[in-house]
PDB file of C-alpha atoms and ligand atoms in Angstrom:
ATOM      1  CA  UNK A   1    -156.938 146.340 -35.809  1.00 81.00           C
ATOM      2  CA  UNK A   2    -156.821 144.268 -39.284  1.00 91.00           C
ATOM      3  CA  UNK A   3    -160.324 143.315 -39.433  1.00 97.00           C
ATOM      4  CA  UNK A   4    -161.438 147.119 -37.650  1.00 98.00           C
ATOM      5  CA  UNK A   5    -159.447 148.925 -40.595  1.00 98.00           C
ATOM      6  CA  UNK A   6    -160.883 146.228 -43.421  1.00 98.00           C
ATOM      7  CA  UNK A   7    -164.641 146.698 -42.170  1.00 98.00           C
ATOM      8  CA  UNK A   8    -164.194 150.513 -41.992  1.00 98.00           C
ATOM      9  CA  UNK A   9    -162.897 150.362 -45.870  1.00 98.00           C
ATOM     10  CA  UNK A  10    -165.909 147.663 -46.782  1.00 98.00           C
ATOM     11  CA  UNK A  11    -168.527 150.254 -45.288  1.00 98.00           C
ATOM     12  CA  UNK A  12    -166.991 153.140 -46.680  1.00 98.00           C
ATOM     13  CA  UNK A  13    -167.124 151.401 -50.342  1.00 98.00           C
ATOM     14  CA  UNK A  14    -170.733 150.155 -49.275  1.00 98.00           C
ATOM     15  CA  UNK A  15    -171.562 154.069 -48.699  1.00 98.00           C
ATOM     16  CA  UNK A  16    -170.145 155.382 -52.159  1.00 98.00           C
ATOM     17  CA  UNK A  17    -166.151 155.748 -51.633  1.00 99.00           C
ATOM     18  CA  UNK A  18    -164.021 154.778 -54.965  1.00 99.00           C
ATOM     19  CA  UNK A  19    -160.815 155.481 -53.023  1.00 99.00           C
ATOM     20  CA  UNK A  20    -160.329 154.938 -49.344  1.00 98.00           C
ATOM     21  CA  UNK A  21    -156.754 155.244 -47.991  1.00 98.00           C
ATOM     22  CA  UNK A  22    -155.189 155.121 -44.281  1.00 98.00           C
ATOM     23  CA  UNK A  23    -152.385 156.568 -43.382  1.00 98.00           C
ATOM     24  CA  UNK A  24    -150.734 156.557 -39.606  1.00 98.00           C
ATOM     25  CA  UNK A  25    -150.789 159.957 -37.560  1.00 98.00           C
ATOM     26  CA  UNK A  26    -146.567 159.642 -37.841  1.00 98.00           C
ATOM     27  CA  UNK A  27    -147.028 160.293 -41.556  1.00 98.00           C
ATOM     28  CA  UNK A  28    -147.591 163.596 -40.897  1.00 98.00           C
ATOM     29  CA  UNK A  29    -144.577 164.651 -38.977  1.00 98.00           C
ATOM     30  CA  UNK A  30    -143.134 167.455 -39.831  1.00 97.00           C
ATOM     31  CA  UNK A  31    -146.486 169.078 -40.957  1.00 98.00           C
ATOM     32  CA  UNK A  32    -146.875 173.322 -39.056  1.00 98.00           C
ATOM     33  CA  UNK A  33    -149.003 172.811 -36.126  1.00 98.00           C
ATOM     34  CA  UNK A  34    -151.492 174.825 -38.509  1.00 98.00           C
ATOM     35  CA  UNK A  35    -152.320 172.492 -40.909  1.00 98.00           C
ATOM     36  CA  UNK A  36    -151.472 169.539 -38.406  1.00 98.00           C
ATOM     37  CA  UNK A  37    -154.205 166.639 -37.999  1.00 98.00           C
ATOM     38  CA  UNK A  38    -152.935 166.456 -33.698  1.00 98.00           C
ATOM     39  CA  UNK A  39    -154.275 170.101 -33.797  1.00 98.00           C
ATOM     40  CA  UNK A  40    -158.021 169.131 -34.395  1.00 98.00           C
ATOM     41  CA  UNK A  41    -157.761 166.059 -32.490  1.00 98.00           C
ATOM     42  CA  UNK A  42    -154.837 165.656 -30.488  1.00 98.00           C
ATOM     43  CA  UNK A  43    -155.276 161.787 -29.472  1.00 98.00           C
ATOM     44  CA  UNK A  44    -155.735 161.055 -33.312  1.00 98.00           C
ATOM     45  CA  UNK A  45    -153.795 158.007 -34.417  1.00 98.00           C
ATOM     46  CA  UNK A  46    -155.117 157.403 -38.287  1.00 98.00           C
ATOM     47  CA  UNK A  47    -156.504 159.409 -40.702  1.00 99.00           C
ATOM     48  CA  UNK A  48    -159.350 158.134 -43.139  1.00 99.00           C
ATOM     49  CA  UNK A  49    -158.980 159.421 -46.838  1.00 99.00           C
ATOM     50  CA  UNK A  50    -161.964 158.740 -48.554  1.00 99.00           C
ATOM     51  CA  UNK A  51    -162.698 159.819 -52.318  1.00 98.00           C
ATOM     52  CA  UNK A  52    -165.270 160.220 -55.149  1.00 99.00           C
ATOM     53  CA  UNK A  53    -165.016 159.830 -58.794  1.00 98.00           C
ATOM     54  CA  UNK A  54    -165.980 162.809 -60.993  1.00 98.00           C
ATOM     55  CA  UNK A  55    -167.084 160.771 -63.302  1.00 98.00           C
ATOM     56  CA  UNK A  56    -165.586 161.116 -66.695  1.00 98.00           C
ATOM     57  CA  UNK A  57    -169.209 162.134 -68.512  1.00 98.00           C
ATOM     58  CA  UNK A  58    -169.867 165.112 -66.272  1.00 98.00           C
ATOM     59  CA  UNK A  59    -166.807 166.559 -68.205  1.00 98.00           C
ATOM     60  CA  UNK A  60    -168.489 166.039 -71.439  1.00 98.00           C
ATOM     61  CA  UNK A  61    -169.978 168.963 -71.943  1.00 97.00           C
ATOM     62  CA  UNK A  62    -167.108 171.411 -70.773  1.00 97.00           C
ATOM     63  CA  UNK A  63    -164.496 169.453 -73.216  1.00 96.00           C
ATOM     64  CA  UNK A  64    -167.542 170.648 -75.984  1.00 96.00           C
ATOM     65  CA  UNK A  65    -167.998 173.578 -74.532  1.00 95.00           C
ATOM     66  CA  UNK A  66    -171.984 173.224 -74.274  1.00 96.00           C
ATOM     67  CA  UNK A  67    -172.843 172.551 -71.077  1.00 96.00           C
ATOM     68  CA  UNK A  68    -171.006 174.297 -67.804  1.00 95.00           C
ATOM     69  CA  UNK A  69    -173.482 173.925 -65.411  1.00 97.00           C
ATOM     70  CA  UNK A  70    -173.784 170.205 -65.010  1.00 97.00           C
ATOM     71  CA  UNK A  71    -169.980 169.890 -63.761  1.00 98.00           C
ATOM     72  CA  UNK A  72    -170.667 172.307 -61.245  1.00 98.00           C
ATOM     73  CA  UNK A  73    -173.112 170.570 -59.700  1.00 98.00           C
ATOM     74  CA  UNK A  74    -171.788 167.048 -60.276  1.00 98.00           C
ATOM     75  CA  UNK A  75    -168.173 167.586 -60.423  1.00 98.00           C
ATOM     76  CA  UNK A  76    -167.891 169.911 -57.457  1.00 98.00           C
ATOM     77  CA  UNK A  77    -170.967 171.458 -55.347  1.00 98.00           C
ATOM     78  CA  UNK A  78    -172.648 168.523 -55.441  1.00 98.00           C
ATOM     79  CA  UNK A  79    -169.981 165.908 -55.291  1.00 98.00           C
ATOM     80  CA  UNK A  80    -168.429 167.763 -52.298  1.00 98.00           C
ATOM     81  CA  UNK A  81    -171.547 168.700 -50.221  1.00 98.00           C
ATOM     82  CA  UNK A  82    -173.656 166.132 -50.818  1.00 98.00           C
ATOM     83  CA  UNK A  83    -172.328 162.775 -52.303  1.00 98.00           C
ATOM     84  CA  UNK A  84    -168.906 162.726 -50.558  1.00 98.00           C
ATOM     85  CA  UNK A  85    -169.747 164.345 -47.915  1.00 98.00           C
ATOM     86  CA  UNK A  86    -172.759 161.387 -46.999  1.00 98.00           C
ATOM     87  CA  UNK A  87    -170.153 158.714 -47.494  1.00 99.00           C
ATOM     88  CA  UNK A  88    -167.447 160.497 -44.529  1.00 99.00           C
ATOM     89  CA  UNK A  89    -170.065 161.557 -42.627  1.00 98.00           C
ATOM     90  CA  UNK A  90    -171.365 157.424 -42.604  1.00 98.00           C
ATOM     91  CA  UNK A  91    -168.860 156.330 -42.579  1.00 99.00           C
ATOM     92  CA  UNK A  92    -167.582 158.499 -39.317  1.00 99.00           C
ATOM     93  CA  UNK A  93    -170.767 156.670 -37.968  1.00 98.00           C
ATOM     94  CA  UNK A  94    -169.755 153.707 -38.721  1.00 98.00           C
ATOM     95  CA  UNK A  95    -166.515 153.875 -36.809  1.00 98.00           C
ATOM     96  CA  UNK A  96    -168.230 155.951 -33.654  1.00 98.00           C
ATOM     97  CA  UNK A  97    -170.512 152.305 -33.509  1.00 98.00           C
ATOM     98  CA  UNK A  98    -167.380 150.402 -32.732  1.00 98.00           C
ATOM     99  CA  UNK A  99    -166.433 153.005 -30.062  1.00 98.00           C
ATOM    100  CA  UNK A 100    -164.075 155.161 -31.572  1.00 98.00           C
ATOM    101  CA  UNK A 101    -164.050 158.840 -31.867  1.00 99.00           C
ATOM    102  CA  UNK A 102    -164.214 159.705 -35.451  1.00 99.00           C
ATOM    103  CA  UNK A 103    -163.844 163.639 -36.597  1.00 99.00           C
ATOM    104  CA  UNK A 104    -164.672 163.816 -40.530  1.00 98.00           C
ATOM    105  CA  UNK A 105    -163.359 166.837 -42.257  1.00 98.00           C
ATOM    106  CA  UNK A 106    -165.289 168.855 -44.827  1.00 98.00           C
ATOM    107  CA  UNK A 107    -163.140 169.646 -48.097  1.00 98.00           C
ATOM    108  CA  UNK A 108    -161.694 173.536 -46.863  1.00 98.00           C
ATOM    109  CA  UNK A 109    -158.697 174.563 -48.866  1.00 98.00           C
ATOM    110  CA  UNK A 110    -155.645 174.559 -46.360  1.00 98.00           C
ATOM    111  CA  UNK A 111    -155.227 178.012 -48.009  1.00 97.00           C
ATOM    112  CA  UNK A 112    -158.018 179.811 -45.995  1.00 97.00           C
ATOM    113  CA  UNK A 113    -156.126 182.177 -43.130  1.00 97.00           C
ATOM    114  CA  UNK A 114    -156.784 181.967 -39.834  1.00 96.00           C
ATOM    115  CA  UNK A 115    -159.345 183.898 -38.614  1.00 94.00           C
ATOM    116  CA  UNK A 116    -159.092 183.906 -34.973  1.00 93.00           C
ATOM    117  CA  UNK A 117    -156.564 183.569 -32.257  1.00 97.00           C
ATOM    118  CA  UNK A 118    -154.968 181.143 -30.138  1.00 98.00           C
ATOM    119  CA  UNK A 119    -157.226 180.029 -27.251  1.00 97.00           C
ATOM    120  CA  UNK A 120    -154.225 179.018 -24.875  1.00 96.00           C
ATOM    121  CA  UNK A 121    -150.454 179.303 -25.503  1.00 96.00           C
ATOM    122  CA  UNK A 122    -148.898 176.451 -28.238  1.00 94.00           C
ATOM    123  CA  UNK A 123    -152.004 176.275 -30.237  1.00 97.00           C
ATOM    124  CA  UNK A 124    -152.109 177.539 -33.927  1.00 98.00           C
ATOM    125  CA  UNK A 125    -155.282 180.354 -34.299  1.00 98.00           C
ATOM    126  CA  UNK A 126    -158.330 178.717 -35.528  1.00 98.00           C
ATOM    127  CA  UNK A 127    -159.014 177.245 -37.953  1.00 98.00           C
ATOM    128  CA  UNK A 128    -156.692 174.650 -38.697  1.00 98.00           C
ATOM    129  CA  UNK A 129    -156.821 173.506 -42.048  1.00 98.00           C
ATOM    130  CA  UNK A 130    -155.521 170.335 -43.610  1.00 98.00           C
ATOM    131  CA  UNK A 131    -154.504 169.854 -47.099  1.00 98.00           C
ATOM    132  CA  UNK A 132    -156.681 167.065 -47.844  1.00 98.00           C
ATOM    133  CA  UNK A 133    -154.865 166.030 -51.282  1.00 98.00           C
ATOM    134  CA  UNK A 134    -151.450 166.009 -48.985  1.00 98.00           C
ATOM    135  CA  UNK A 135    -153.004 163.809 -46.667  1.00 98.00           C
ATOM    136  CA  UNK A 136    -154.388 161.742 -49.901  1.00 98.00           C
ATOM    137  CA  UNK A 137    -150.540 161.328 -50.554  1.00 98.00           C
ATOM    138  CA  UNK A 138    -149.791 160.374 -46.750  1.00 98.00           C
ATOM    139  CA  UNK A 139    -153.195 157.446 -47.419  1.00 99.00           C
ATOM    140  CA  UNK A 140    -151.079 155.925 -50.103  1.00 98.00           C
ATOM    141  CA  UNK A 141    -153.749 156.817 -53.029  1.00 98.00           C
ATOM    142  CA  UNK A 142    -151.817 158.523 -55.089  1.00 98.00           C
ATOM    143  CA  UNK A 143    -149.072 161.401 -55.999  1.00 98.00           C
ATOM    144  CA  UNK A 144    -149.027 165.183 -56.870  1.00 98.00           C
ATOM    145  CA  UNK A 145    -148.595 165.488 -60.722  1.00 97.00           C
ATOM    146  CA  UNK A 146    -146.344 168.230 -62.707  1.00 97.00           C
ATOM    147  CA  UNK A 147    -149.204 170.196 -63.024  1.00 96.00           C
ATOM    148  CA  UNK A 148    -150.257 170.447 -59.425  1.00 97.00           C
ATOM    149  CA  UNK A 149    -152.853 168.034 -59.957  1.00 96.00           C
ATOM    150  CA  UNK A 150    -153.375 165.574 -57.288  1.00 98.00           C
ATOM    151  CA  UNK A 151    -153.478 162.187 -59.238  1.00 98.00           C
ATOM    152  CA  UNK A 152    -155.159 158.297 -58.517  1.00 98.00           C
ATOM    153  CA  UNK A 153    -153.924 154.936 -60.586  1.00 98.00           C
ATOM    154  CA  UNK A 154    -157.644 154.204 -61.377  1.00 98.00           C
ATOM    155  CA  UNK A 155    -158.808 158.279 -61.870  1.00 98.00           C
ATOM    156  CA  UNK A 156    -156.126 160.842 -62.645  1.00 98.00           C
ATOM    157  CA  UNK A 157    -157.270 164.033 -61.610  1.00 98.00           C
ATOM    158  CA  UNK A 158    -160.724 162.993 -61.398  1.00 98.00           C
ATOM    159  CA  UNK A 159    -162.005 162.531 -57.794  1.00 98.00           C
ATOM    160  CA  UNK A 160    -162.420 164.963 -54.741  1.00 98.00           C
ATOM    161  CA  UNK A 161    -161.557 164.062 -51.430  1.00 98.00           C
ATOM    162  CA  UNK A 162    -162.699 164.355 -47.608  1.00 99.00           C
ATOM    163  CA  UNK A 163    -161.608 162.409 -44.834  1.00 99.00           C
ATOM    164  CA  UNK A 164    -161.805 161.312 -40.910  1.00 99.00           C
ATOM    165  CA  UNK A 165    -159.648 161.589 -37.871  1.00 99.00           C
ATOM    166  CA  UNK A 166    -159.917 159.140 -35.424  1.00 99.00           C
ATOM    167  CA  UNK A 167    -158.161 157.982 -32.244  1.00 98.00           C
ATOM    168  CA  UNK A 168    -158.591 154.142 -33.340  1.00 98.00           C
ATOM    169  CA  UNK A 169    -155.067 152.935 -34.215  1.00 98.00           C
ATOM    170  CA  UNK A 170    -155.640 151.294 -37.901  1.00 98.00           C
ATOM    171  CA  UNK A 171    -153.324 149.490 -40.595  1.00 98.00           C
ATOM    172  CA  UNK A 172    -152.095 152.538 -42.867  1.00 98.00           C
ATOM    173  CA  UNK A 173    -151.848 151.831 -46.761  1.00 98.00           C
ATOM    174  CA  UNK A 174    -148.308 151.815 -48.402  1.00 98.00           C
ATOM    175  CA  UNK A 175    -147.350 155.248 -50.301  1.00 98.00           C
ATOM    176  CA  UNK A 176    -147.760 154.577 -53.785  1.00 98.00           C
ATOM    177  CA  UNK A 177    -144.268 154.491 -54.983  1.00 96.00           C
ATOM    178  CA  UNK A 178    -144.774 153.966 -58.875  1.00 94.00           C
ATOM    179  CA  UNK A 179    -145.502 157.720 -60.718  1.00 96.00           C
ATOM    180  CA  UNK A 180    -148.715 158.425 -62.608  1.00 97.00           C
ATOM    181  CA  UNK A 181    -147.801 161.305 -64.146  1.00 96.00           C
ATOM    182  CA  UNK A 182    -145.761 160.911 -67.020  1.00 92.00           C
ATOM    183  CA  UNK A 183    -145.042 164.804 -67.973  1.00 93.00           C
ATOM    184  CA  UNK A 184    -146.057 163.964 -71.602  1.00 89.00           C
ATOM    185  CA  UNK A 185    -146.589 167.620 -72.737  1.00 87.00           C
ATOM    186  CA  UNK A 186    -144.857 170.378 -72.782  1.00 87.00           C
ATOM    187  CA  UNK A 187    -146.424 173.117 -70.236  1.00 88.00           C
ATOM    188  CA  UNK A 188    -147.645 175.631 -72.971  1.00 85.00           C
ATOM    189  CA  UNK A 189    -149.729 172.793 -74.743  1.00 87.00           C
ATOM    190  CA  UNK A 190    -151.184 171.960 -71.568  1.00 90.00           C
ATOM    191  CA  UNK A 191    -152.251 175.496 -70.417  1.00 93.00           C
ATOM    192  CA  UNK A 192    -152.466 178.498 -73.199  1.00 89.00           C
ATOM    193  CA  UNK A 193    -152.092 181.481 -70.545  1.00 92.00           C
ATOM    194  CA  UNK A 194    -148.867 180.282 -69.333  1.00 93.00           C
ATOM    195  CA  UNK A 195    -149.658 179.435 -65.724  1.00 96.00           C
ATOM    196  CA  UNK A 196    -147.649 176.332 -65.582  1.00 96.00           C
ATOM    197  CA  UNK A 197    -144.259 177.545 -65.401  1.00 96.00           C
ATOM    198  CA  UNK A 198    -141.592 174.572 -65.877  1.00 92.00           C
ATOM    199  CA  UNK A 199    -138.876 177.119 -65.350  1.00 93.00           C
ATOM    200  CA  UNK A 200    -139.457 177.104 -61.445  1.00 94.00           C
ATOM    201  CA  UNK A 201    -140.257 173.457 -60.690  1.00 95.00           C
ATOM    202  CA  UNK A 202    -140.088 172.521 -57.338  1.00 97.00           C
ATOM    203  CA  UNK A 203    -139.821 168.984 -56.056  1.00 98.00           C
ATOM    204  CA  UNK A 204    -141.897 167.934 -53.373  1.00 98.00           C
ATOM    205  CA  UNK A 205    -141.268 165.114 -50.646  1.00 98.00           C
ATOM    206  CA  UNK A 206    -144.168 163.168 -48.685  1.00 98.00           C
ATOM    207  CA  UNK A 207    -143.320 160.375 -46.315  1.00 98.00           C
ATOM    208  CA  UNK A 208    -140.621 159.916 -48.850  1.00 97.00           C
ATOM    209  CA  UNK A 209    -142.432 160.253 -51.910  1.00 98.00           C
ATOM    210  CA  UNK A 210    -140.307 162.705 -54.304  1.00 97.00           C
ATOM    211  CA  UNK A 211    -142.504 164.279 -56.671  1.00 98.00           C
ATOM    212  CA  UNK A 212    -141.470 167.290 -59.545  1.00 97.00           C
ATOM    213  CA  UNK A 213    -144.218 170.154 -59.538  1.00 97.00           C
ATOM    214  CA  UNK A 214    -144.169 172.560 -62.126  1.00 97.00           C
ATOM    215  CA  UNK A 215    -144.993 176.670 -60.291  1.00 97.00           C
ATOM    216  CA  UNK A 216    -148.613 177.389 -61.343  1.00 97.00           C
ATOM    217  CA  UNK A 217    -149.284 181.112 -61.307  1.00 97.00           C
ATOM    218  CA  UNK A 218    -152.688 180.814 -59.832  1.00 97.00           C
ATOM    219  CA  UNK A 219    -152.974 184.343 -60.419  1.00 96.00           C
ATOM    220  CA  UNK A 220    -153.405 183.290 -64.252  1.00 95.00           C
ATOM    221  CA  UNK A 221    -155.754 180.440 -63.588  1.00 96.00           C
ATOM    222  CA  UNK A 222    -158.144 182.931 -61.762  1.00 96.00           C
ATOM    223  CA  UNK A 223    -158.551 184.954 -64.688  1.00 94.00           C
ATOM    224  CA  UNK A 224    -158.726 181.346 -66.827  1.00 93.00           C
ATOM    225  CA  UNK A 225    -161.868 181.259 -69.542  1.00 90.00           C
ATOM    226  CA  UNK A 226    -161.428 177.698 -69.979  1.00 93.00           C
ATOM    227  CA  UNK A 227    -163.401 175.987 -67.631  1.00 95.00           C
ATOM    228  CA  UNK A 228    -161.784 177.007 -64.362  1.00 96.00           C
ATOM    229  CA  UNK A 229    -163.715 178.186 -62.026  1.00 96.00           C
ATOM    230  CA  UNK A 230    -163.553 180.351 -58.548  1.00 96.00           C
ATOM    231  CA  UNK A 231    -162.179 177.938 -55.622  1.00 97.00           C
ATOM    232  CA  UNK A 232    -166.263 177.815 -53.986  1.00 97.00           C
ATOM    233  CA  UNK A 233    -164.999 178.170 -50.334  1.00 97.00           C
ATOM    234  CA  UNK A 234    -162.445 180.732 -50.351  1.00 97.00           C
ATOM    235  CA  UNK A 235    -160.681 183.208 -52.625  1.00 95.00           C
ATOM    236  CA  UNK A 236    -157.521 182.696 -50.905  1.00 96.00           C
ATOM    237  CA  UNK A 237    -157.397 179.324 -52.107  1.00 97.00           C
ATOM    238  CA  UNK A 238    -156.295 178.226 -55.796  1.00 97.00           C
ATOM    239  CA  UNK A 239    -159.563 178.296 -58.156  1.00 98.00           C
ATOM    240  CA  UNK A 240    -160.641 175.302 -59.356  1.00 98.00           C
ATOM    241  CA  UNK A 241    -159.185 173.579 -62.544  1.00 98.00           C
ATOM    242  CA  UNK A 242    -160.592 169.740 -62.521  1.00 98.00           C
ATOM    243  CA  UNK A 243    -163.127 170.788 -65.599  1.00 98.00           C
ATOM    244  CA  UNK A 244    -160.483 172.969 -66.715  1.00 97.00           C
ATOM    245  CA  UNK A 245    -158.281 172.817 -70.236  1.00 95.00           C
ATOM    246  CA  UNK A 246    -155.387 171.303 -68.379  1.00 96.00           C
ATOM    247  CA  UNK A 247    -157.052 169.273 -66.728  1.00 97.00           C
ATOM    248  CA  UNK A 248    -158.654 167.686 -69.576  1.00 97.00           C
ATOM    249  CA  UNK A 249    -155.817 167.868 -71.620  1.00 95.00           C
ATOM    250  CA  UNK A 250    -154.432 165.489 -68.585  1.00 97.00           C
ATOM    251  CA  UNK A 251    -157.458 163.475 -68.180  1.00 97.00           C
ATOM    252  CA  UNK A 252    -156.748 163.363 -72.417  1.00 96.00           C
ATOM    253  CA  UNK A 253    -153.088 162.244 -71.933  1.00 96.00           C
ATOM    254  CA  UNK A 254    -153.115 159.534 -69.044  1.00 97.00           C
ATOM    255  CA  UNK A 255    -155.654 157.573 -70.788  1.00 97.00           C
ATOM    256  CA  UNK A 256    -153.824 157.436 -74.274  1.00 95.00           C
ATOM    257  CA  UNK A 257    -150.886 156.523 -72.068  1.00 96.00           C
ATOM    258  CA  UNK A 258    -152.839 153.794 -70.930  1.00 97.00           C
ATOM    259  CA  UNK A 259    -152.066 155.077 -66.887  1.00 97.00           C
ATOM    260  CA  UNK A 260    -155.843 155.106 -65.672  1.00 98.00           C
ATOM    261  CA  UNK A 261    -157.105 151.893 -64.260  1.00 98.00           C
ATOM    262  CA  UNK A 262    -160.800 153.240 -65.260  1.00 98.00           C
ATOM    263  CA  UNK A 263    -160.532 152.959 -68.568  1.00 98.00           C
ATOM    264  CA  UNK A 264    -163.170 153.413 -71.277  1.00 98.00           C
ATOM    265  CA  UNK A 265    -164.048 151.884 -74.716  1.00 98.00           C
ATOM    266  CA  UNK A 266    -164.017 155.442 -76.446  1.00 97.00           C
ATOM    267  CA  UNK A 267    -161.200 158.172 -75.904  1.00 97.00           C
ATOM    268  CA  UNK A 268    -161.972 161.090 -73.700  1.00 97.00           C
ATOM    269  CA  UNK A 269    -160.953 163.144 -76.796  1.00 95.00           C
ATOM    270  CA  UNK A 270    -162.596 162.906 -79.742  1.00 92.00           C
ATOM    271  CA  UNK A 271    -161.975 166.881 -81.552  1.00 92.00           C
ATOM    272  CA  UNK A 272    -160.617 169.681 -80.902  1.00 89.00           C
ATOM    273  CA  UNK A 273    -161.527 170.324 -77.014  1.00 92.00           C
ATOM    274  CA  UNK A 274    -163.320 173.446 -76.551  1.00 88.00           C
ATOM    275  CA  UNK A 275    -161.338 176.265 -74.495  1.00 81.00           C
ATOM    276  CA  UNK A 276    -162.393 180.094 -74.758  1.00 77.00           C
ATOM    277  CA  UNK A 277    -158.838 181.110 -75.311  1.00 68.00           C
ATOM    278  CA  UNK A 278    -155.669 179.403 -76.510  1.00 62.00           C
ATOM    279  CA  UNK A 279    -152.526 180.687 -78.369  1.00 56.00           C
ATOM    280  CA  UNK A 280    -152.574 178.051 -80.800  1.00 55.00           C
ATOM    281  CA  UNK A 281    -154.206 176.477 -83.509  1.00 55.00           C
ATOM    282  CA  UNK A 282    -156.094 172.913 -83.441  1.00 55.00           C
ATOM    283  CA  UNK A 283    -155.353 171.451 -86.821  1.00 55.00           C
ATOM    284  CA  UNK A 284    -158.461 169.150 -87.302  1.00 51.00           C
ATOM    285  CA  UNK A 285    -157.428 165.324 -86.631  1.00 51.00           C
ATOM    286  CA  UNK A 286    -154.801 166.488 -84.078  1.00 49.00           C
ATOM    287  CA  UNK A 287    -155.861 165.033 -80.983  1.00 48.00           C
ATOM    288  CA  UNK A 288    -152.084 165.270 -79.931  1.00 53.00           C
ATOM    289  CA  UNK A 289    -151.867 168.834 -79.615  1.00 49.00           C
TER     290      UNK A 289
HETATM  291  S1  LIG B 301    -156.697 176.535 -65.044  1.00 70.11           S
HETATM  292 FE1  LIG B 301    -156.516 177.620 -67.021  1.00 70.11          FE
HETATM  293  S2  LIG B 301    -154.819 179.096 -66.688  1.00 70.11           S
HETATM  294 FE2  LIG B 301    -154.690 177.588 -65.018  1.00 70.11          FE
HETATM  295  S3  LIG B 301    -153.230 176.011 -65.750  1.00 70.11           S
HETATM  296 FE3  LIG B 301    -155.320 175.307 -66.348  1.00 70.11          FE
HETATM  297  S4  LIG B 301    -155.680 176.080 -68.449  1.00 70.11           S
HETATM  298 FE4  LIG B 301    -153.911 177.228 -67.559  1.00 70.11          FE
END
């Protein structure tokens, strides 16, 4: 299946992917039956990872606090519905031409509840859900930062993710074992209401893959005025914070760090970034925090 799992990757890249990452059905053991890839398709073997840059620009003008809109469209409606969502749903065409099922998954927070029940005895209530930036983890392209950030070598926190079950057996990608996230800041310079709370880190384990998460009190991020925004498929689910202060302050962090493979002849951070409220004061010149 070498050269089946190497021409699925090529057309994926051909259709738009920046990351594509395989991992094996058996890197999901473990996972509740309601979040579980065998749920959806139960002869699944691999699961295709493919993601999207949001590029670094379309954060421009939410780090200057003059333009909101564009991120919206490019960073997430957009980039979700229309640009990601072409390059799964072509590339799930592409592997249904070499005679394998392929089921591609739309980007639904593993968050939203069931809202059904069981159709025969042993199944989990529709809808199962999978936890796309998990199964990012499983495909080897990356690692959950401190700050609950799903992060990529060559992106950070900047890229969304869909992805494709299929019942053709490929070659999965190793887990990424070297860390990206180098928890350079203390949590209150990273977030201003509070919400990531160091004091009840947990430590996460995926295929192996330890990984130190600070708690985020979502709760605090929903009523965030800087740059988060309501998650745009469910309210259960955590509202999203890729355009958001922490986020940025990240995005700010990994590059000085020199951690991002995408790297750019200017910092992200040129000022003071804007953010609606913060507790401190931005001395001018102190791109450090
Ligand atoms: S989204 Fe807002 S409240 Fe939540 S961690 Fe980021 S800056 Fe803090």
């Amino acid at each position: 299946m070498e050269r089946l799992t190497q021409a699925i990757k090529e057309h994926a890249r051909e259709c738009g992917a920046d990351l594509v990452g395989i991992a094996s059905i058996e890197r999901f053991e473990g996972v509740a039956p309601e979040h579980h890839p065998l749920s959806i398709m139960p002869e699944a073997r691999s699961v295709v990872v493919i993601g999207r840059r949001i590029t670094r620009g379309t954060l421009r003008g939410v780090e200057e606090g003059t333009q909101m809109s564009h991120y919206g469209m490019y960073g997430y409606d957009w980039l979700d519905n229309r640009f990601v969502a072409l390059t799964t749903f072509r590339t799930a065409e592409f592997i249904e031409d070499h005679r394998w099922e392929a089921v591609p998954l739309a980007p639904l927070p593993a968050q939203i509840p069931a809202s059904g029940i069981p159709v025969r005895a042993g199944l989990p209530a529709p809808n199962v859900m999978i936890d796309l930036e998990d199964a990012a983890v499983r495909a080897g392209l990356g690692e959950i930062g401190y700050c609950g950030l799903f992060l990529s070598p060559r992106y950070g926190p900047r890229q969304r993710f869909q992805a494709i079950l299929t019942d053709a057996q490929l070659d999965p990608d190793p887990i990424l074992t070297e860390a990206i996230c180098t928890r350079c800041l203390a949590p209150d310079k990273l977030c201003p209401l509070g919400a990531i709370q160091a004091d009840q880190e947990s430590t996460l384990d995926v295929c192996g893959k330890k990984m130190v998460v600070a708690h985020i009190d979502y709760g605090l991020c929903r009523t965030c005025k800087n740059g988060a925004r309501p998650n745009a498929y469910h309210n259960a689910a955590p509202p999203d914070r890729l355009a958001a202060l922490c986020t940025r302050t990240c995005i700010s962090q990994l590059e000085k760090a020199g951690r991002l493979e995408n790297a750019f002849e200017n910092p992200f951070r040129k000022r003071a970034p804007w953010a609606a409220v913060v507790k401190w004061e931005y001395k001018e010149g102190d791109l450090d925090l």
